[in-house]
PDB file of C-alpha atoms in Angstrom:
ATOM      1  CA  MET A   1      20.199  16.564  15.145  1.00 89.00           C
ATOM      2  CA  THR A   2      17.038  17.497  14.845  1.00 94.00           C
ATOM      3  CA  ALA A   3      13.697  15.583  13.781  1.00 90.00           C
ATOM      4  CA  ALA A   4      14.056  16.861  10.639  1.00 89.00           C
ATOM      5  CA  GLU A   5      17.774  16.010  10.263  1.00 93.00           C
ATOM      6  CA  ARG A   6      17.396  12.335  11.697  1.00 94.00           C
ATOM      7  CA  ARG A   7      14.519  12.063   9.000  1.00 93.00           C
ATOM      8  CA  GLU A   8      16.549  13.491   6.076  1.00 94.00           C
ATOM      9  CA  ARG A   9      19.290  10.898   6.917  1.00 96.00           C
ATOM     10  CA  ILE A  10      17.298   8.109   6.988  1.00 96.00           C
ATOM     11  CA  THR A  11      15.344   9.159   3.695  1.00 96.00           C
ATOM     12  CA  ALA A  12      19.070   9.477   2.337  1.00 96.00           C
ATOM     13  CA  GLU A  13      20.238   5.994   3.577  1.00 97.00           C
ATOM     14  CA  ILE A  14      16.884   4.726   2.080  1.00 97.00           C
ATOM     15  CA  ILE A  15      17.784   5.971  -1.561  1.00 97.00           C
ATOM     16  CA  ALA A  16      21.191   4.923  -1.573  1.00 97.00           C
ATOM     17  CA  ARG A  17      20.558   1.418  -0.371  1.00 97.00           C
ATOM     18  CA  THR A  18      17.084   0.683  -2.646  1.00 97.00           C
ATOM     19  CA  GLY A  19      17.671   3.105  -5.698  1.00 97.00           C
ATOM     20  CA  ILE A  20      14.282   4.426  -4.977  1.00 98.00           C
ATOM     21  CA  THR A  21      13.496   8.192  -6.346  1.00 97.00           C
ATOM     22  CA  GLU A  22      10.611  10.272  -6.098  1.00 97.00           C
ATOM     23  CA  ALA A  23      10.078   9.719  -9.839  1.00 98.00           C
ATOM     24  CA  MET A  24      10.162   6.373  -9.429  1.00 98.00           C
ATOM     25  CA  ILE A  25       7.300   6.223  -7.117  1.00 98.00           C
ATOM     26  CA  GLU A  26       5.497   8.657  -9.256  1.00 98.00           C
ATOM     27  CA  GLN A  27       5.830   6.132 -12.211  1.00 98.00           C
ATOM     28  CA  LEU A  28       5.070   2.937  -9.681  1.00 98.00           C
ATOM     29  CA  VAL A  29       1.753   4.865  -8.675  1.00 98.00           C
ATOM     30  CA  HIS A  30       0.719   6.137 -12.057  1.00 98.00           C
ATOM     31  CA  GLY A  31       1.146   2.635 -13.550  1.00 98.00           C
ATOM     32  CA  PHE A  32      -0.052   1.100 -10.719  1.00 98.00           C
ATOM     33  CA  TYR A  33      -3.674   2.734 -11.009  1.00 97.00           C
ATOM     34  CA  ALA A  34      -3.640   2.606 -14.761  1.00 98.00           C
ATOM     35  CA  LYS A  35      -4.102  -1.281 -14.168  1.00 98.00           C
ATOM     36  CA  VAL A  36      -6.435  -0.596 -11.106  1.00 96.00           C
ATOM     37  CA  ARG A  37      -8.648   1.377 -13.379  1.00 97.00           C
ATOM     38  CA  LYS A  38      -9.184  -1.366 -16.117  1.00 97.00           C
ATOM     39  CA  ASP A  39      -9.081  -4.076 -13.521  1.00 97.00           C
ATOM     40  CA  PRO A  40     -12.560  -5.672 -13.303  1.00 97.00           C
ATOM     41  CA  MET A  41     -12.657  -6.892  -9.539  1.00 94.00           C
ATOM     42  CA  ILE A  42     -11.511  -3.739  -8.071  1.00 94.00           C
ATOM     43  CA  GLY A  43     -11.586  -0.762 -10.704  1.00 95.00           C
ATOM     44  CA  PRO A  44     -15.207  -0.031 -10.018  1.00 95.00           C
ATOM     45  CA  VAL A  45     -14.599   0.452  -6.335  1.00 91.00           C
ATOM     46  CA  PHE A  46     -12.193   3.325  -7.246  1.00 93.00           C
ATOM     47  CA  GLU A  47     -14.100   4.445 -10.226  1.00 93.00           C
ATOM     48  CA  ALA A  48     -17.300   5.041  -8.185  1.00 92.00           C
ATOM     49  CA  ARG A  49     -15.629   7.284  -5.556  1.00 91.00           C
ATOM     50  CA  ILE A  50     -12.379   8.888  -7.654  1.00 93.00           C
ATOM     51  CA  THR A  51     -14.086  11.384 -10.511  1.00 93.00           C
ATOM     52  CA  ASP A  52     -10.549  13.487 -10.605  1.00 95.00           C
ATOM     53  CA  TRP A  53      -8.035  10.826 -10.752  1.00 96.00           C
ATOM     54  CA  GLU A  54      -4.958  13.484 -10.738  1.00 96.00           C
ATOM     55  CA  PRO A  55      -5.474  14.709  -6.746  1.00 95.00           C
ATOM     56  CA  HIS A  56      -5.909  11.137  -6.168  1.00 95.00           C
ATOM     57  CA  LEU A  57      -2.259  10.124  -7.476  1.00 97.00           C
ATOM     58  CA  ALA A  58      -0.645  12.927  -6.349  1.00 97.00           C
ATOM     59  CA  GLN A  59      -1.738  12.047  -2.379  1.00 95.00           C
ATOM     60  CA  MET A  60      -0.635   7.979  -3.503  1.00 96.00           C
ATOM     61  CA  CYS A  61       2.553   9.596  -4.454  1.00 97.00           C
ATOM     62  CA  ALA A  62       2.795  11.288  -1.256  1.00 96.00           C
ATOM     63  CA  PHE A  63       1.541   8.303   0.723  1.00 96.00           C
ATOM     64  CA  TRP A  64       3.824   5.736  -1.076  1.00 97.00           C
ATOM     65  CA  SER A  65       7.075   8.466  -0.519  1.00 97.00           C
ATOM     66  CA  SER A  66       5.980   8.491   3.213  1.00 96.00           C
ATOM     67  CA  VAL A  67       5.903   4.623   3.507  1.00 95.00           C
ATOM     68  CA  ALA A  68       8.827   4.100   0.963  1.00 97.00           C
ATOM     69  CA  LEU A  69      11.545   7.066   1.684  1.00 97.00           C
ATOM     70  CA  MET A  70      10.162   7.880   5.324  1.00 95.00           C
ATOM     71  CA  THR A  71       9.891  11.545   4.093  1.00 95.00           C
ATOM     72  CA  GLY A  72       6.563  12.324   5.782  1.00 92.00           C
ATOM     73  CA  ARG A  73       5.091  13.980   3.009  1.00 93.00           C
ATOM     74  CA  TYR A  74       1.616  12.316   3.565  1.00 92.00           C
ATOM     75  CA  HIS A  75      -0.876  13.339   6.239  1.00 89.00           C
ATOM     76  CA  GLY A  76      -3.798  11.525   5.520  1.00 84.00           C
ATOM     77  CA  THR A  77      -5.692   8.639   7.471  1.00 79.00           C
ATOM     78  CA  PRO A  78      -6.059   5.797   5.302  1.00 79.00           C
ATOM     79  CA  MET A  79      -7.618   3.322   7.785  1.00 78.00           C
ATOM     80  CA  VAL A  80     -10.934   5.955   7.856  1.00 72.00           C
ATOM     81  CA  LYS A  81     -10.927   5.985   4.000  1.00 78.00           C
ATOM     82  CA  HIS A  82     -11.070   2.498   3.619  1.00 77.00           C
ATOM     83  CA  MET A  83     -13.625   1.257   6.268  1.00 71.00           C
ATOM     84  CA  LYS A  84     -16.631   2.204   4.579  1.00 77.00           C
ATOM     85  CA  LEU A  85     -15.865   0.758   1.118  1.00 76.00           C
ATOM     86  CA  PRO A  86     -17.425  -2.431  -0.125  1.00 75.00           C
ATOM     87  CA  VAL A  87     -14.413  -5.003  -0.276  1.00 84.00           C
ATOM     88  CA  ASP A  88     -13.115  -8.175   1.178  1.00 84.00           C
ATOM     89  CA  ALA A  89     -10.106 -10.292   1.402  1.00 86.00           C
ATOM     90  CA  ALA A  90     -10.339 -10.956  -2.604  1.00 88.00           C
ATOM     91  CA  HIS A  91     -10.241  -7.363  -3.151  1.00 88.00           C
ATOM     92  CA  PHE A  92      -7.228  -7.020  -0.690  1.00 89.00           C
ATOM     93  CA  ASP A  93      -5.606  -9.975  -2.584  1.00 91.00           C
ATOM     94  CA  ARG A  94      -6.474  -8.583  -5.967  1.00 95.00           C
ATOM     95  CA  TRP A  95      -4.690  -5.012  -5.205  1.00 94.00           C
ATOM     96  CA  LEU A  96      -1.827  -6.806  -3.766  1.00 96.00           C
ATOM     97  CA  GLU A  97      -1.435  -8.885  -7.222  1.00 97.00           C
ATOM     98  CA  LEU A  98      -1.437  -5.566  -9.175  1.00 98.00           C
ATOM     99  CA  PHE A  99       0.821  -3.743  -7.064  1.00 98.00           C
ATOM    100  CA  GLU A 100       3.254  -6.753  -7.001  1.00 98.00           C
ATOM    101  CA  ALA A 101       3.297  -7.435 -10.783  1.00 98.00           C
ATOM    102  CA  THR A 102       3.695  -3.174 -11.250  1.00 98.00           C
ATOM    103  CA  ALA A 103       6.488  -3.213  -8.832  1.00 98.00           C
ATOM    104  CA  HIS A 104       8.523  -6.013 -10.423  1.00 98.00           C
ATOM    105  CA  GLU A 105       7.219  -4.783 -13.879  1.00 98.00           C
ATOM    106  CA  LEU A 106       8.791  -1.170 -13.107  1.00 98.00           C
ATOM    107  CA  CYS A 107      11.243  -1.212 -10.740  1.00 98.00           C
ATOM    108  CA  PRO A 108      14.994  -2.448 -10.246  1.00 98.00           C
ATOM    109  CA  PRO A 109      14.694  -5.928  -7.741  1.00 98.00           C
ATOM    110  CA  VAL A 110      15.689  -4.003  -4.884  1.00 98.00           C
ATOM    111  CA  ALA A 111      13.236  -1.166  -5.218  1.00 98.00           C
ATOM    112  CA  ALA A 112      10.537  -3.783  -5.987  1.00 98.00           C
ATOM    113  CA  ASP A 113      10.985  -5.387  -2.986  1.00 98.00           C
ATOM    114  CA  HIS A 114      11.233  -2.877  -0.701  1.00 98.00           C
ATOM    115  CA  PHE A 115       8.169  -1.270  -2.104  1.00 98.00           C
ATOM    116  CA  ILE A 116       6.099  -5.171  -1.778  1.00 97.00           C
ATOM    117  CA  GLU A 117       6.931  -5.228   1.734  1.00 97.00           C
ATOM    118  CA  ARG A 118       5.566  -2.603   2.583  1.00 97.00           C
ATOM    119  CA  ALA A 119       2.650  -2.914   0.501  1.00 96.00           C
ATOM    120  CA  ARG A 120       1.944  -6.654   1.789  1.00 95.00           C
ATOM    121  CA  ARG A 121       1.959  -4.746   5.277  1.00 94.00           C
ATOM    122  CA  ILE A 122      -0.681  -2.192   4.535  1.00 91.00           C
ATOM    123  CA  ALA A 123      -2.702  -4.726   2.454  1.00 89.00           C
ATOM    124  CA  ALA A 124      -2.963  -7.000   5.839  1.00 89.00           C
ATOM    125  CA  SER A 125      -3.296  -3.847   7.972  1.00 88.00           C
ATOM    126  CA  LEU A 126      -6.188  -2.303   6.084  1.00 88.00           C
ATOM    127  CA  GLU A 127      -7.820  -5.549   5.595  1.00 87.00           C
ATOM    128  CA  MET A 128      -7.640  -6.070   9.365  1.00 86.00           C
ATOM    129  CA  GLY A 129      -9.345  -2.901   9.826  1.00 82.00           C
ATOM    130  CA  VAL A 130     -12.310  -3.284   7.462  1.00 79.00           C
ATOM    131  CA  ALA A 131     -13.157  -7.055   8.673  1.00 77.00           C
ATOM    132  CA  SER A 132     -13.290  -5.873  11.460  1.00 73.00           C
ATOM    133  CA  GLY A 133     -15.100  -2.630  11.714  1.00 71.00           C
ATOM    134  CA  GLN A 134     -17.776  -4.913   9.464  1.00 67.00           C
ATOM    135  CA  GLY A 135     -17.825  -7.573  11.917  1.00 67.00           C
ATOM    136  CA  VAL A 136     -15.849 -10.361  10.000  1.00 63.00           C
ATOM    137  CA  MET A 137     -13.929 -13.005  11.831  1.00 52.00           C
ATOM    138  CA  LEU A 138     -10.572 -13.113   9.815  1.00 52.00           C
ATOM    139  CA  GLY A 139     -10.834 -17.300  10.847  1.00 51.00           C
ATOM    140  CA  GLY A 140      -8.905 -19.929  12.624  1.00 45.00           C
ATOM    141  CA  GLY A 141     -10.103 -18.042  15.984  1.00 43.00           C
ATOM    142  CA  ARG A 142      -7.605 -15.475  16.185  1.00 41.00           C
ATOM    143  CA  ASP A 143      -8.215 -12.270  17.172  1.00 44.00           C
ATOM    144  CA  ILE A 144      -6.724  -9.411  15.615  1.00 44.00           C
ATOM    145  CA  GLU A 145      -4.228  -8.314  17.891  1.00 43.00           C
ATOM    146  CA  GLU A 146      -2.466 -12.361  16.954  1.00 39.00           C
ATOM    147  CA  ILE A 147      -2.818 -11.929  13.401  1.00 39.00           C
ATOM    148  CA  SER A 148      -1.257  -8.736  13.204  1.00 41.00           C
ATOM    149  CA  VAL A 149       2.332  -9.685  14.723  1.00 36.00           C
ATOM    150  CA  ILE A 150       2.226 -13.169  12.468  1.00 33.00           C
ATOM    151  CA  PRO A 151       5.767 -12.460  10.595  1.00 35.00           C
ATOM    152  CA  GLY A 152       6.564 -13.208   6.770  1.00 36.00           C
ATOM    153  CA  LEU A 153       3.076 -12.989   5.638  1.00 34.00           C
ATOM    154  CA  ALA A 154       3.473 -15.391   2.732  1.00 36.00           C
ATOM    155  CA  ASN A 155       1.010 -12.936   0.367  1.00 39.00           C
ATOM    156  CA  GLY A 156       0.146  -9.840   2.790  1.00 40.00           C
ATOM    157  CA  SER A 157      -3.178 -11.164   3.040  1.00 40.00           C
ATOM    158  CA  ALA A 158      -4.501 -11.272   6.693  1.00 40.00           C
ATOM    159  CA  ARG A 159      -6.648 -14.094   5.622  1.00 40.00           C
ATOM    160  CA  SER A 160      -3.603 -16.226   4.982  1.00 40.00           C
ATOM    161  CA  ALA A 161      -2.306 -15.518   8.290  1.00 39.00           C
ATOM    162  CA  ALA A 162      -5.305 -16.765  10.137  1.00 38.00           C
ATOM    163  CA  ARG A 163      -4.953 -19.885   8.524  1.00 32.00           C
TER     164      ARG A 163
END
């Protein structure tokens, strides 16, 4: 079996288990970013950097296809893109809050859980990377490696994991 065949098999298994489709991903991404753009905390961070939303939304659909369905459509470097942003733990918590609400509103429960589990990992990873890049200690005297392997983050926040 080739790598492409393995990927297709894994994607098909995820679709069968969760019901997630590319159309659902597109609906989730568009619904989520509609909320983001209106949000007083994180909206301005995006609006200051994104002038043409269609390419960004297409890229985010490819990202979530890769994350949720393992399709391999996304080929970017999200950590690099987030390192220079003027954000902190509260921004990541708000991002996650909006994402979880959107997933629960638009997706069946199994699909929402699948998306949210991955979103929590992404938020924690990006939060840790940004904090590290800013020279911020996340608390509790733990280092980044120790925090990154703590299972079952309560809300996806590395800050919470460090407590």
